[in-house]
PDB file of C-alpha atoms and ligand atoms in Angstrom:
ATOM      1  CA  MET A 107      45.467  19.925   6.477  1.00 49.00           C
ATOM      2  CA  SER A 108      42.188  19.388   8.256  1.00 47.00           C
ATOM      3  CA  ALA A 109      41.733  16.536  10.648  1.00 51.00           C
ATOM      4  CA  ALA A 110      40.290  13.489   9.003  1.00 54.00           C
ATOM      5  CA  VAL A 111      36.758  12.860  10.100  1.00 53.00           C
ATOM      6  CA  PRO A 112      36.164   9.137  10.255  1.00 53.00           C
ATOM      7  CA  THR A 113      33.418   8.154   7.860  1.00 49.00           C
ATOM      8  CA  PRO A 114      31.149   5.460   9.197  1.00 49.00           C
ATOM      9  CA  ASP A 115      31.503   2.327   7.150  1.00 49.00           C
ATOM     10  CA  LEU A 116      27.895   1.620   6.345  1.00 53.00           C
ATOM     11  CA  ASP A 117      28.726  -1.717   4.795  1.00 71.00           C
ATOM     12  CA  ASP A 118      30.356  -2.951   7.982  1.00 75.00           C
ATOM     13  CA  LEU A 119      27.563  -1.553  10.107  1.00 77.00           C
ATOM     14  CA  GLY A 120      25.032  -3.185   7.817  1.00 86.00           C
ATOM     15  CA  ARG A 121      26.792  -6.515   8.013  1.00 90.00           C
ATOM     16  CA  GLU A 122      26.784  -6.350  11.818  1.00 92.00           C
ATOM     17  CA  ILE A 123      23.050  -5.697  11.973  1.00 93.00           C
ATOM     18  CA  ILE A 124      22.317  -8.418   9.411  1.00 94.00           C
ATOM     19  CA  LEU A 125      24.367 -11.023  11.275  1.00 94.00           C
ATOM     20  CA  ASP A 126      22.794 -10.041  14.582  1.00 96.00           C
ATOM     21  CA  HIS A 127      19.291 -10.574  13.198  1.00 97.00           C
ATOM     22  CA  TYR A 128      20.343 -13.795  11.481  1.00 96.00           C
ATOM     23  CA  ARG A 129      21.798 -15.244  14.681  1.00 96.00           C
ATOM     24  CA  ARG A 130      19.077 -13.934  16.998  1.00 97.00           C
ATOM     25  CA  PRO A 131      15.939 -13.578  14.885  1.00 97.00           C
ATOM     26  CA  ARG A 132      13.245 -11.420  16.496  1.00 98.00           C
ATOM     27  CA  ASN A 133       9.581 -12.408  16.693  1.00 98.00           C
ATOM     28  CA  ARG A 134      10.259 -15.954  15.560  1.00 97.00           C
ATOM     29  CA  THR A 135       7.807 -17.715  17.901  1.00 97.00           C
ATOM     30  CA  PRO A 136       4.773 -18.797  15.851  1.00 97.00           C
ATOM     31  CA  LEU A 137       1.590 -16.895  16.682  1.00 96.00           C
ATOM     32  CA  ALA A 138      -1.013 -18.914  18.557  1.00 92.00           C
ATOM     33  CA  ALA A 139      -3.828 -17.260  16.625  1.00 87.00           C
ATOM     34  CA  ALA A 140      -2.568 -15.800  13.376  1.00 92.00           C
ATOM     35  CA  GLU A 141      -5.308 -14.195  11.298  1.00 91.00           C
ATOM     36  CA  VAL A 142      -3.317 -14.533   8.117  1.00 92.00           C
ATOM     37  CA  GLU A 143      -0.133 -16.165   7.076  1.00 93.00           C
ATOM     38  CA  GLY A 144       1.830 -16.614   3.929  1.00 94.00           C
ATOM     39  CA  GLU A 145       4.830 -18.556   2.791  1.00 96.00           C
ATOM     40  CA  GLY A 146       7.519 -17.586   0.362  1.00 96.00           C
ATOM     41  CA  VAL A 147      10.205 -19.567  -1.381  1.00 97.00           C
ATOM     42  CA  ASN A 148      13.241 -18.354  -3.253  1.00 96.00           C
ATOM     43  CA  PRO A 149      14.339 -21.460  -5.171  1.00 95.00           C
ATOM     44  CA  GLY A 150      17.450 -19.787  -6.546  1.00 94.00           C
ATOM     45  CA  CYS A 151      18.924 -19.598  -3.057  1.00 95.00           C
ATOM     46  CA  GLY A 152      16.866 -22.146  -1.153  1.00 96.00           C
ATOM     47  CA  ASP A 153      15.261 -19.585   1.148  1.00 97.00           C
ATOM     48  CA  GLU A 154      11.939 -20.270   2.840  1.00 97.00           C
ATOM     49  CA  VAL A 155       9.997 -17.766   4.920  1.00 98.00           C
ATOM     50  CA  ARG A 156       6.640 -17.859   6.658  1.00 97.00           C
ATOM     51  CA  VAL A 157       5.077 -14.627   7.882  1.00 97.00           C
ATOM     52  CA  GLN A 158       2.094 -14.604  10.237  1.00 96.00           C
ATOM     53  CA  ALA A 159       0.087 -11.638  11.422  1.00 95.00           C
ATOM     54  CA  SER A 160      -2.969 -10.562  13.295  1.00 94.00           C
ATOM     55  CA  PHE A 161      -4.602  -7.153  13.165  1.00 92.00           C
ATOM     56  CA  ALA A 162      -6.458  -4.866  15.548  1.00 92.00           C
ATOM     57  CA  ASP A 163      -7.731  -1.308  15.204  1.00 91.00           C
ATOM     58  CA  GLY A 164      -6.228  -0.975  11.735  1.00 90.00           C
ATOM     59  CA  ARG A 165      -2.794  -1.919  12.981  1.00 93.00           C
ATOM     60  CA  VAL A 166      -0.489  -4.915  12.778  1.00 95.00           C
ATOM     61  CA  ALA A 167      -1.145  -6.200  16.295  1.00 95.00           C
ATOM     62  CA  GLU A 168       1.149  -9.201  16.138  1.00 96.00           C
ATOM     63  CA  ILE A 169       3.612 -10.429  13.590  1.00 97.00           C
ATOM     64  CA  ALA A 170       5.980 -13.359  13.475  1.00 98.00           C
ATOM     65  CA  ALA A 171       8.296 -14.873  10.901  1.00 98.00           C
ATOM     66  CA  GLN A 172       9.986 -18.233  10.659  1.00 98.00           C
ATOM     67  CA  GLY A 173      12.104 -19.765   7.992  1.00 98.00           C
ATOM     68  CA  LYS A 174      15.400 -21.120   6.855  1.00 97.00           C
ATOM     69  CA  GLY A 175      17.898 -20.015   4.311  1.00 97.00           C
ATOM     70  CA  CYS A 176      20.667 -17.523   3.861  1.00 96.00           C
ATOM     71  CA  SER A 177      21.534 -14.775   6.314  1.00 95.00           C
ATOM     72  CA  ILE A 178      20.072 -12.063   4.064  1.00 95.00           C
ATOM     73  CA  SER A 179      16.633 -13.648   3.774  1.00 97.00           C
ATOM     74  CA  GLN A 180      16.373 -14.561   7.446  1.00 97.00           C
ATOM     75  CA  ALA A 181      17.722 -11.240   8.715  1.00 97.00           C
ATOM     76  CA  SER A 182      15.336  -9.420   6.402  1.00 97.00           C
ATOM     77  CA  ALA A 183      12.406 -11.394   7.858  1.00 98.00           C
ATOM     78  CA  SER A 184      13.492 -10.532  11.392  1.00 98.00           C
ATOM     79  CA  LEU A 185      13.948  -6.860  10.523  1.00 97.00           C
ATOM     80  CA  LEU A 186      10.545  -6.876   8.840  1.00 98.00           C
ATOM     81  CA  THR A 187       8.789  -7.987  12.010  1.00 98.00           C
ATOM     82  CA  GLU A 188      10.390  -5.164  13.986  1.00 97.00           C
ATOM     83  CA  ALA A 189       9.632  -2.635  11.265  1.00 96.00           C
ATOM     84  CA  VAL A 190       5.894  -3.289  11.035  1.00 96.00           C
ATOM     85  CA  GLN A 191       4.950  -4.453  14.532  1.00 96.00           C
ATOM     86  CA  GLY A 192       2.271  -2.111  15.859  1.00 96.00           C
ATOM     87  CA  ARG A 193       2.210  -0.047  12.668  1.00 95.00           C
ATOM     88  CA  ARG A 194      -0.933   1.074  10.907  1.00 94.00           C
ATOM     89  CA  LEU A 195      -1.644  -1.065   7.853  1.00 92.00           C
ATOM     90  CA  ALA A 196      -1.056   1.870   5.521  1.00 91.00           C
ATOM     91  CA  GLU A 197       2.286   2.542   7.191  1.00 92.00           C
ATOM     92  CA  ALA A 198       3.300  -1.094   6.875  1.00 93.00           C
ATOM     93  CA  ALA A 199       2.416  -1.032   3.183  1.00 91.00           C
ATOM     94  CA  ARG A 200       4.360   2.192   2.724  1.00 90.00           C
ATOM     95  CA  THR A 201       7.415   0.785   4.489  1.00 92.00           C
ATOM     96  CA  THR A 202       7.212  -2.249   2.214  1.00 92.00           C
ATOM     97  CA  ARG A 203       7.227  -0.067  -0.889  1.00 90.00           C
ATOM     98  CA  THR A 204      10.037   2.148   0.411  1.00 90.00           C
ATOM     99  CA  PHE A 205      12.153  -0.886   1.230  1.00 92.00           C
ATOM    100  CA  GLU A 206      11.532  -2.390  -2.216  1.00 91.00           C
ATOM    101  CA  ARG A 207      12.595   0.876  -3.815  1.00 89.00           C
ATOM    102  CA  LEU A 208      15.716   0.981  -1.666  1.00 88.00           C
ATOM    103  CA  LEU A 209      16.800  -2.368  -3.103  1.00 90.00           C
ATOM    104  CA  THR A 210      15.630  -2.017  -6.685  1.00 89.00           C
ATOM    105  CA  GLU A 211      15.876   1.681  -7.597  1.00 81.00           C
ATOM    106  CA  ASP A 212      18.315   4.487  -7.102  1.00 66.00           C
ATOM    107  CA  GLY A 213      15.607   7.016  -6.418  1.00 61.00           C
ATOM    108  CA  THR A 214      15.020   6.288  -2.760  1.00 68.00           C
ATOM    109  CA  PRO A 215      15.460   9.431  -0.710  1.00 64.00           C
ATOM    110  CA  PRO A 216      18.407   8.876   1.634  1.00 61.00           C
ATOM    111  CA  ASP A 217      16.362  10.297   4.497  1.00 60.00           C
ATOM    112  CA  ALA A 218      13.609   7.724   4.149  1.00 70.00           C
ATOM    113  CA  ASP A 219      13.077   6.570   7.693  1.00 77.00           C
ATOM    114  CA  LEU A 220      13.907   2.902   7.463  1.00 86.00           C
ATOM    115  CA  GLY A 221      15.840   2.520  10.702  1.00 88.00           C
ATOM    116  CA  ASP A 222      17.772  -0.731  10.863  1.00 91.00           C
ATOM    117  CA  LEU A 223      16.244  -1.802   7.540  1.00 91.00           C
ATOM    118  CA  ALA A 224      18.763   0.481   5.887  1.00 88.00           C
ATOM    119  CA  ALA A 225      21.357  -2.135   6.885  1.00 90.00           C
ATOM    120  CA  LEU A 226      20.209  -4.126   3.864  1.00 92.00           C
ATOM    121  CA  ARG A 227      20.783  -1.295   1.404  1.00 87.00           C
ATOM    122  CA  GLY A 228      24.166  -2.739   0.347  1.00 86.00           C
ATOM    123  CA  VAL A 229      22.311  -5.772  -0.995  1.00 89.00           C
ATOM    124  CA  ALA A 230      21.063  -3.620  -3.893  1.00 88.00           C
ATOM    125  CA  LYS A 231      24.455  -4.120  -5.533  1.00 86.00           C
ATOM    126  CA  PHE A 232      23.826  -7.866  -5.771  1.00 87.00           C
ATOM    127  CA  PRO A 233      20.697  -8.605  -7.835  1.00 87.00           C
ATOM    128  CA  LEU A 234      20.578 -12.264  -6.855  1.00 88.00           C
ATOM    129  CA  ARG A 235      20.609 -11.342  -3.176  1.00 92.00           C
ATOM    130  CA  VAL A 236      17.898  -8.744  -3.693  1.00 93.00           C
ATOM    131  CA  LYS A 237      15.488 -11.665  -4.156  1.00 95.00           C
ATOM    132  CA  CYS A 238      16.613 -13.017  -0.787  1.00 96.00           C
ATOM    133  CA  ALA A 239      16.080  -9.693   0.969  1.00 96.00           C
ATOM    134  CA  LEU A 240      12.689  -9.038  -0.629  1.00 96.00           C
ATOM    135  CA  LEU A 241      11.239 -12.516  -0.070  1.00 97.00           C
ATOM    136  CA  PRO A 242       9.625 -11.871   3.339  1.00 98.00           C
ATOM    137  CA  TRP A 243       8.400  -8.478   2.124  1.00 97.00           C
ATOM    138  CA  LYS A 244       6.643 -10.039  -0.843  1.00 95.00           C
ATOM    139  CA  VAL A 245       4.881 -12.353   1.582  1.00 96.00           C
ATOM    140  CA  LEU A 246       3.951  -9.411   3.813  1.00 96.00           C
ATOM    141  CA  GLY A 247       2.606  -7.504   0.816  1.00 92.00           C
ATOM    142  CA  GLU A 248       0.358 -10.410  -0.095  1.00 91.00           C
ATOM    143  CA  ILE A 249      -0.843 -10.781   3.478  1.00 89.00           C
ATOM    144  CA  LEU A 250      -1.712  -7.086   3.703  1.00 88.00           C
ATOM    145  CA  ASN A 251      -3.489  -7.158   0.350  1.00 85.00           C
ATOM    146  CA  GLN A 252      -5.454 -10.295   1.002  1.00 78.00           C
ATOM    147  CA  ARG A 253      -6.055 -10.170   4.727  1.00 73.00           C
ATOM    148  CA  ASP A 254      -9.777 -10.536   4.195  1.00 65.00           C
ATOM    149  CA  ASP A 255      -9.180 -13.567   2.041  1.00 62.00           C
ATOM    150  CA  LYS A 256      -8.429 -16.547   4.244  1.00 58.00           C
ATOM    151  CA  HIS A 257      -6.933 -18.723   1.531  1.00 60.00           C
ATOM    152  CA  PRO A 258      -3.365 -19.826   2.092  1.00 63.00           C
ATOM    153  CA  ILE A 259      -0.873 -17.587   0.383  1.00 67.00           C
ATOM    154  CA  ILE A 260       2.196 -18.936  -1.324  1.00 73.00           C
ATOM    155  CA  VAL A 261       4.736 -16.602  -2.876  1.00 77.00           C
ATOM    156  CA  SER A 262       7.618 -17.621  -5.094  1.00 76.00           C
ATOM    157  CA  THR A 263      10.320 -15.451  -6.535  1.00 75.00           C
ATOM    158  CA  GLU A 264      10.152 -17.446  -9.742  1.00 67.00           C
TER     159      GLU A 264
HETATM  160 ZN1   ZN B 285      19.048 -16.230   0.029  1.00 84.80          ZN
END
């Protein structure tokens, strides 16, 4: 009988990361001079998220997120800011698509480099919570698409 190798419990690890970001959200301080910002609401859960960003040299120079709602939506917003801070715009867009695939499709390569974002992968099993997790990302997607358009952006999951 071979020695049992402990298998990391990804669900527990994920929960720990999610709660940490929910309790101590990163990059929450509003930007003094945001170039773009967007707001998202998820009426089914009551989540609200605002994402602000400024750009320089083709990169996300500064990003901040504020909001209220469930732990999944708020942790996802916090994780988002860490994931795209300083990234090239194309990278940020690619991360957004990869993360969406992680939560909505089975085809995501397990080696996709999502870092702590992978903590939210367990959410894919709960379609109602997927909306919570994707809310800040939908706002980010709109901001990246329309960053030359200074109109206020409002995103709703409904
Ligand atoms: Zn929610």
